[in-house]
Short mmCIF file of C-alpha atoms in Angstrom, two decimals:
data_model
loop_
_atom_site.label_atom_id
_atom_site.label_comp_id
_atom_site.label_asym_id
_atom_site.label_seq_id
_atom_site.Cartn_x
_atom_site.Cartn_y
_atom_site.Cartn_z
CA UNK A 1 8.89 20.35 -51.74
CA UNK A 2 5.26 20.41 -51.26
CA UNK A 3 4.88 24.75 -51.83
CA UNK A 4 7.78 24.49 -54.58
CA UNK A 5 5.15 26.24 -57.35
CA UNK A 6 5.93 30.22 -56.01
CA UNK A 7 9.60 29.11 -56.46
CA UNK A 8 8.94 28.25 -59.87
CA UNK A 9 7.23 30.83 -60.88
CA UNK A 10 9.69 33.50 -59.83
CA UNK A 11 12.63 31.09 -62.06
CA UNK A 12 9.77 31.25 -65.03
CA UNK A 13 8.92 34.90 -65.17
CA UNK A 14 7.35 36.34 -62.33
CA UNK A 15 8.47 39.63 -61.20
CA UNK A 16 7.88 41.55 -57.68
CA UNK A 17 8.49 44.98 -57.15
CA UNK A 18 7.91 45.77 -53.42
CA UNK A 19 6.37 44.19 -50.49
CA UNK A 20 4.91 40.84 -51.38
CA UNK A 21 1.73 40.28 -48.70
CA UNK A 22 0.64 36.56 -48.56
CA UNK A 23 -2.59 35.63 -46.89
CA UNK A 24 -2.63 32.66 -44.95
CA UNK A 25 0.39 30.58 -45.71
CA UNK A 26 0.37 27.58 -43.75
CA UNK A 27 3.64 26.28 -41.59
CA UNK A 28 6.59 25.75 -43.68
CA UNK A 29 5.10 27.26 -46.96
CA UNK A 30 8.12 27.71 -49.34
CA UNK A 31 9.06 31.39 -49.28
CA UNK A 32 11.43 30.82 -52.33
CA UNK A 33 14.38 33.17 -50.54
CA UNK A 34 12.15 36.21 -50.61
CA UNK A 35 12.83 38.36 -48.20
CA UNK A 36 10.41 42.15 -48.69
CA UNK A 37 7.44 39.94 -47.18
CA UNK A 38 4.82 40.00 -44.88
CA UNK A 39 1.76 37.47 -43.75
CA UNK A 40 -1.33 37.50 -42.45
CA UNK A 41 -2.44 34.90 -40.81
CA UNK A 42 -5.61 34.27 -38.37
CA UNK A 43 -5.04 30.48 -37.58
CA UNK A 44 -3.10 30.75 -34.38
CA UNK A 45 -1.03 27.89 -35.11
CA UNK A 46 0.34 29.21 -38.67
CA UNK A 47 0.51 32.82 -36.81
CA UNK A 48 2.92 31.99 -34.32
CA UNK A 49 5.13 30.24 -36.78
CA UNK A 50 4.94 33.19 -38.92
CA UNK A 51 5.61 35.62 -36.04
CA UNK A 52 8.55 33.74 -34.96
CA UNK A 53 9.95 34.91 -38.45
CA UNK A 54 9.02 38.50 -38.13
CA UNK A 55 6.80 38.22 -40.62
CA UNK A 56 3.47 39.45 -39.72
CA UNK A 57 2.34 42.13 -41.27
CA UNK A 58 -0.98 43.94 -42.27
CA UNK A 59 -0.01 44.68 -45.99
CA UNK A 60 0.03 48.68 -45.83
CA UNK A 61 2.82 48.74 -48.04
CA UNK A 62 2.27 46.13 -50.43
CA UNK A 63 3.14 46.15 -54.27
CA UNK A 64 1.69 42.35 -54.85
CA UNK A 65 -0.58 40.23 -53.02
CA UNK A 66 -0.25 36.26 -52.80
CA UNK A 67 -3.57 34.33 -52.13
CA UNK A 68 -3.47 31.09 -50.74
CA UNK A 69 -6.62 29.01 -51.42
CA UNK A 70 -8.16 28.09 -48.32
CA UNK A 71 -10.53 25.04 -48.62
CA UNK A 72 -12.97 27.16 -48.12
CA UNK A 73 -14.74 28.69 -51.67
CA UNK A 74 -16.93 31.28 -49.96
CA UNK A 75 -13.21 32.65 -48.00
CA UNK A 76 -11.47 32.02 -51.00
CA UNK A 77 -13.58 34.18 -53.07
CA UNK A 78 -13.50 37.16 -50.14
CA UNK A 79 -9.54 36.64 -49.82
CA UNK A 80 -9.33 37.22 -53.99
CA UNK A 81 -11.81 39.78 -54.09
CA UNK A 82 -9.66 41.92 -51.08
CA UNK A 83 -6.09 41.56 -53.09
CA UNK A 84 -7.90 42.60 -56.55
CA UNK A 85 -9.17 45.82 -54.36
CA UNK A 86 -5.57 46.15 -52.91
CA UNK A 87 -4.13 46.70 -56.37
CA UNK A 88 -0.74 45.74 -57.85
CA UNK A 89 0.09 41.50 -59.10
CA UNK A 90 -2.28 38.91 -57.76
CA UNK A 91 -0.84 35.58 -57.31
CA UNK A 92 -2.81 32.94 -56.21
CA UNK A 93 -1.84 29.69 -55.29
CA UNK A 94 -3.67 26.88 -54.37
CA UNK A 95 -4.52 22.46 -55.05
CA UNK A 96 -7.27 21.38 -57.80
CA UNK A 97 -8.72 19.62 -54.14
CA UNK A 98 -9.03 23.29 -52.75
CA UNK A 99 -10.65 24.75 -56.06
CA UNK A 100 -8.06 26.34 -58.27
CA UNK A 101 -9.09 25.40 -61.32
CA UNK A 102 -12.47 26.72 -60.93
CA UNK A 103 -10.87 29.81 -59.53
CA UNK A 104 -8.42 30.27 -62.41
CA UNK A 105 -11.20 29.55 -65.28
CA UNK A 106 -13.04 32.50 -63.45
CA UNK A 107 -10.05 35.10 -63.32
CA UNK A 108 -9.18 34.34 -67.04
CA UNK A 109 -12.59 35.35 -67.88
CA UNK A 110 -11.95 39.24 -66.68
CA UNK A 111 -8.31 39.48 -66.59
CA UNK A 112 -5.19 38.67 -68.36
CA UNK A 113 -2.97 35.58 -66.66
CA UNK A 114 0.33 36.88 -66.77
CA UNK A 115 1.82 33.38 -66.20
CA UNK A 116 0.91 29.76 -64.85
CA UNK A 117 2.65 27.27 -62.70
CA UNK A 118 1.05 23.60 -62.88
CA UNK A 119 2.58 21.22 -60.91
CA UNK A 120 2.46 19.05 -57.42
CA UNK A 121 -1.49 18.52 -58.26
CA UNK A 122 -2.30 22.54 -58.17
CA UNK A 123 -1.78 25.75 -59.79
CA UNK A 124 -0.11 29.06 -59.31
CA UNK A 125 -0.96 31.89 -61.31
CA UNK A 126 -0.58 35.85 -61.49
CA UNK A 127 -2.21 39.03 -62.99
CA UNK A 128 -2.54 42.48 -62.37
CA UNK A 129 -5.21 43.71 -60.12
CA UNK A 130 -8.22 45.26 -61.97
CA UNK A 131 -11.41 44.11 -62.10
CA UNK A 132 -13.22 41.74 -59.53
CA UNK A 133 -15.11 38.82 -60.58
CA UNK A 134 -19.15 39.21 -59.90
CA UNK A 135 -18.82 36.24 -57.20
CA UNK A 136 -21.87 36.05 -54.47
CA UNK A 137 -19.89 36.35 -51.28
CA UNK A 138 -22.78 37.02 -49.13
CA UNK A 139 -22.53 34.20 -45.79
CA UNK A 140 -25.97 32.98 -44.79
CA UNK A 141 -25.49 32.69 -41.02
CA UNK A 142 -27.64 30.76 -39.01
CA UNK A 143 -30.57 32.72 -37.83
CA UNK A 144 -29.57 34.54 -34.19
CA UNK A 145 -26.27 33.70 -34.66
CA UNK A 146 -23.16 35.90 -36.51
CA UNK A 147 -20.93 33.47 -38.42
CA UNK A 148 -17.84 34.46 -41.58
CA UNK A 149 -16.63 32.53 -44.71
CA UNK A 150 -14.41 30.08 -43.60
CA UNK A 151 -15.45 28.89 -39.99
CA UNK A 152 -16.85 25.37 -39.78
CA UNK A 153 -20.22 25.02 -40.31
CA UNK A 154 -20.81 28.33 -41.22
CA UNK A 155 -24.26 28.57 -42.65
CA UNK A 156 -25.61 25.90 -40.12
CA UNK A 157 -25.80 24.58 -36.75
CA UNK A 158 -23.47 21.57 -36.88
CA UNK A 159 -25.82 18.38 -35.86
CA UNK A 160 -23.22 17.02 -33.62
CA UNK A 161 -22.76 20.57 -31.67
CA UNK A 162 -26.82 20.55 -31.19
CA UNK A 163 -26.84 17.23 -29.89
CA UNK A 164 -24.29 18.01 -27.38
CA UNK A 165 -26.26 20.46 -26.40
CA UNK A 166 -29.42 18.74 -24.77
CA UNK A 167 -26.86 16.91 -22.47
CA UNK A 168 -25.95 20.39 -21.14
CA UNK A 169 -27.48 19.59 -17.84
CA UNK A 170 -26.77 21.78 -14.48
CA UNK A 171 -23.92 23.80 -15.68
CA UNK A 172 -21.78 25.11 -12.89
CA UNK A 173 -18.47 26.54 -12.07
CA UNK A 174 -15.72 27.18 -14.12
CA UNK A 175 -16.34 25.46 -18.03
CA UNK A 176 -14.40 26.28 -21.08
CA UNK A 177 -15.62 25.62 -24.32
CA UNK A 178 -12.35 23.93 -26.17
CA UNK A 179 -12.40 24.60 -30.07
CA UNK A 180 -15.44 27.16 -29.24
CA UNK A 181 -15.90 28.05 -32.96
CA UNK A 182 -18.14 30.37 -33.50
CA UNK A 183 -19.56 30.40 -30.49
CA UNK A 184 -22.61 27.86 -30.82
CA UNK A 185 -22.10 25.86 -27.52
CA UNK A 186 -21.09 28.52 -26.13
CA UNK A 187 -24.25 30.25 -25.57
CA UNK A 188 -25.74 27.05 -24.89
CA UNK A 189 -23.50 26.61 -21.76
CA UNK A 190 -24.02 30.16 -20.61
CA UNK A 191 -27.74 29.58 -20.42
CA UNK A 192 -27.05 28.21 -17.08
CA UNK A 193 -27.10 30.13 -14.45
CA UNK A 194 -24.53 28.62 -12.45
CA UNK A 195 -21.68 29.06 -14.96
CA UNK A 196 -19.30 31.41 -12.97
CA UNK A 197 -17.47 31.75 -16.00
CA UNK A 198 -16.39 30.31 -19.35
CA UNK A 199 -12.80 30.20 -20.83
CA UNK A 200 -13.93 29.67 -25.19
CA UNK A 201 -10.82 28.87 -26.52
CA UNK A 202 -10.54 28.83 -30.32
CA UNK A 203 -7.18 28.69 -32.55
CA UNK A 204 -9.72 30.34 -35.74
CA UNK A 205 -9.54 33.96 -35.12
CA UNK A 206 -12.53 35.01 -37.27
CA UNK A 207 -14.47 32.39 -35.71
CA UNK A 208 -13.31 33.35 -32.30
CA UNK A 209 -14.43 36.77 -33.02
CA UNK A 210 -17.63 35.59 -34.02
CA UNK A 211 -18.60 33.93 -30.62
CA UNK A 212 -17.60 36.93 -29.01
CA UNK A 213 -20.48 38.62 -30.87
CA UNK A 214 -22.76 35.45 -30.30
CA UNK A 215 -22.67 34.94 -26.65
CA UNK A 216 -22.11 38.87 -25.52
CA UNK A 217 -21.74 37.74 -21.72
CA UNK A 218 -19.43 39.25 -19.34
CA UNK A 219 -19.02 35.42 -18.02
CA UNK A 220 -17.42 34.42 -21.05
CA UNK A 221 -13.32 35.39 -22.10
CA UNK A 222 -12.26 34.50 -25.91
CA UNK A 223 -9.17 33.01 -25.44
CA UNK A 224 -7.03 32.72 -29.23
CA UNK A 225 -4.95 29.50 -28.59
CA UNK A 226 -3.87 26.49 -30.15
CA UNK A 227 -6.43 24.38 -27.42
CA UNK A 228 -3.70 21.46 -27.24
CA UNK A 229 -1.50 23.63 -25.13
CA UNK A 230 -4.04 25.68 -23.14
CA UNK A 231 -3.64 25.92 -19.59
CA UNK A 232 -6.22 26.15 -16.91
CA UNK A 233 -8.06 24.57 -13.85
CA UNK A 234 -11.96 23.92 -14.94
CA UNK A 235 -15.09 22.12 -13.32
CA UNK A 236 -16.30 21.16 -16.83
CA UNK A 237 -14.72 20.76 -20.40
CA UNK A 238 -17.26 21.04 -23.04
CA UNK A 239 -15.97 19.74 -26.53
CA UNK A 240 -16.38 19.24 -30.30
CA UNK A 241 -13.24 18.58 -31.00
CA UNK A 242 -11.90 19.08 -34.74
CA UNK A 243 -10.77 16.42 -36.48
CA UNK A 244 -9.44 17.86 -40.36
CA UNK A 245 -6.89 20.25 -40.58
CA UNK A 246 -7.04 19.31 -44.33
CA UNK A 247 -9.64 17.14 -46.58
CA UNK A 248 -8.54 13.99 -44.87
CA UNK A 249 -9.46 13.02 -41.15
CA UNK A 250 -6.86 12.93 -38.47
CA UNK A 251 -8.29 11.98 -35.53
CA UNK A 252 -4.80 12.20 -33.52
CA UNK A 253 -6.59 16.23 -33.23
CA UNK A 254 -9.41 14.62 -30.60
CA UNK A 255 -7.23 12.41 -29.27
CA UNK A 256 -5.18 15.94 -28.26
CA UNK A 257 -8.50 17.43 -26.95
CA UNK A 258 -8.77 14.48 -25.02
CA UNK A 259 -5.48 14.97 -23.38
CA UNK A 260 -6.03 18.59 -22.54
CA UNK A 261 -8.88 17.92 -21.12
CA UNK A 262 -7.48 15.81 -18.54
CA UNK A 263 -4.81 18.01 -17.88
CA UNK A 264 -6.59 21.35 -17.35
CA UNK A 265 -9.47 19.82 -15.42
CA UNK A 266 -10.20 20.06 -11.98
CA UNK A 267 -9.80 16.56 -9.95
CA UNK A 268 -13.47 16.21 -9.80
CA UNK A 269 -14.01 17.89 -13.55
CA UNK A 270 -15.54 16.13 -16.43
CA UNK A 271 -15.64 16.56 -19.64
CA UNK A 272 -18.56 16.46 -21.91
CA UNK A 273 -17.85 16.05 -25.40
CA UNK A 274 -19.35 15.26 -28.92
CA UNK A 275 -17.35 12.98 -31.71
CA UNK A 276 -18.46 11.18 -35.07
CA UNK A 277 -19.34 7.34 -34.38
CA UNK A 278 -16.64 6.24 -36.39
CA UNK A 279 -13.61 7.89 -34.89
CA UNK A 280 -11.37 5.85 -32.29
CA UNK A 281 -11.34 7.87 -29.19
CA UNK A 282 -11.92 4.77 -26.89
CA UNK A 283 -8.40 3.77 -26.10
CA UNK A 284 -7.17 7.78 -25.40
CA UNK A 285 -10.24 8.33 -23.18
CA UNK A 286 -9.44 5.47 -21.13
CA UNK A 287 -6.04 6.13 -20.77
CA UNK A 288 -6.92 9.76 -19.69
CA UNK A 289 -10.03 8.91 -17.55
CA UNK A 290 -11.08 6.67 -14.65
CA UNK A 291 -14.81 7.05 -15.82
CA UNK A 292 -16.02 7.11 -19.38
CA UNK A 293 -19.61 6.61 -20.19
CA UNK A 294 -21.56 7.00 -23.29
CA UNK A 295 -24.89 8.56 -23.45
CA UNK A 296 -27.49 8.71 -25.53
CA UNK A 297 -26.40 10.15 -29.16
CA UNK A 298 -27.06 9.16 -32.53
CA UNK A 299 -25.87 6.72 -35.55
CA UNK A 300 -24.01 9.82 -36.93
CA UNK A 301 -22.31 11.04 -33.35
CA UNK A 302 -21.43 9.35 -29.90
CA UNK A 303 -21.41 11.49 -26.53
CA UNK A 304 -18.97 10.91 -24.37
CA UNK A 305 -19.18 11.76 -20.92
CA UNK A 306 -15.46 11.41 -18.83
CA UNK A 307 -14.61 11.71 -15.11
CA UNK A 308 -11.87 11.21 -12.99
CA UNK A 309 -8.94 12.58 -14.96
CA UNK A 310 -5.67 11.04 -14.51
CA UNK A 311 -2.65 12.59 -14.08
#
């Protein structure tokens, strides 16, 4: 089993005592039989699993906190930092391609590892909460713009989002932004007067959050949602789809943007979207679309431009 490690760890020694609170967990993470839990979670997908369960939970009443590495290192660090301040066992789990070792080489520096789980190419370990490590945790948001630890491209304006932008062109209608982020396009599309309004629809809750903050208009509804089963009636889809949901690429993710796109636009919508050169999104958008054109992008990103949806 791919999450076997916390299983492990509670044959090999470790001991709870209480509420165990696990941040983040994705789907299907191995609960080992526990059952005193509860999760937080903020990607929509993994929170609806985890509701489903009865799970969700804001901690209050927790003896032990398990962190589960993010790839992020900047949210990784926060997460660790927050269950040290919460008090009782850490436990963090997490793969050498998301940063444990790095993670656990700084925690043995300040605290005593109580026990250590190496297996399945990552680590679990534990310790009592006491003091935190003297990590910089400070996010350097783009200037104008709120972003958090975690969100993609969170210290920059991604190129490909920017170059979508200058084919923003006479905006009107109904337009949701699908996979808004943190809210970069966003504002871009609600430059235009003749939005009516705009539907951003993010599964990232922190990010989501974030673009609330960013484009402050009463035009614009955050909408948390897993954006392959949103529903709606638009005049434009705007797009930069997502195409990791770990280290390696799946581009069946744009191909479900693409799909929702037709579905939820209007008969004479289009959508306007931004992808890297490389990925295959020719055959979908056909399928999908009576009218796909390319315009001008780059030799890192193509922009698509599709009309005509088909139902």
């Amino acid at each position: 089993m791919k999450y076997s490690r916390l299983h492990t760890a509670l044959a090999e020694g470790l001991t709870l005592h209480g509420t165990l609170h696990i941040v983040r967990p994705p789907v299907g993470y191995d609960l080992a039989g526990l059952r005193d839990v509860t999760i937080e979670s903020t990607f929509y997908p993994d929170h609806q699993y985890w509701n489903a369960t009865g799970l969700i939970g804001d901690g209050a009443k927790r003896t032990a906190t398990l962190v589960v590495l993010p790839r992020s290192k900047m949210l990784a660090r926060q997460t660790i930092i927050a269950a040290i301040a919460a008090g009782g066992t850490v436990i963090i789990d997490g793969q050498k391609t998301d940063g444990v070792e790095s993670v656990y080489k700084d925690i043995r520096k300040i605290a005593a590892i109580h026990g250590v789980i190496a297996k399945g190419h990552g680590r679990l370990f534990w310790f009592e909460a006491g003091k935190a490590p003297a990590w910089d945790v400070t996010v350097k948001s783009p200037d104008g713009y709120q972003t958090a630890a975690g969100v993609f491209s969170e210290a920059k304006i991604d190129a490909g989002s920017a170059l979508l932008a200058t084919h923003l062109v006479d905006l009107k209608g109904d337009v949701t932004d699908l996979g808004a982020g943190w809210g970069y396009l966003s504002r871009e599309i609600l430059a235009h007067d003749g939005v009516t309004s705009l539907d951003m629809v993010e599964a990232e809750k922190t990010a989501l959050e974030c673009a609330v903050v960013n484009t402050n208009d009463a035009r614009a509804a955050a909408i948390w949602a897993d954006a392959l089963d949103h529903r709606g009636a638009y005049d434009m889809v705007v797009s930069n789809p997502p195409f990791h949901t770990t280290r390696d690429g799946n581009p069946d993710l744009g191909r479900g943007f693409i799909a929702t796109s037709a579905r939820i636009l209007k008969p004479r919508g289009q959508l306007l979207m931004v992808a890297n050169r490389h990925l295959p999104y020719e055959a979908e958008l056909d399928a999908k679309f009576g009218l796909v054109e390319e315009l001008p992008g780059s030799g890192a990103f193509k922009i698509i431009r599709a009309s005509r949806p088909k139902r």
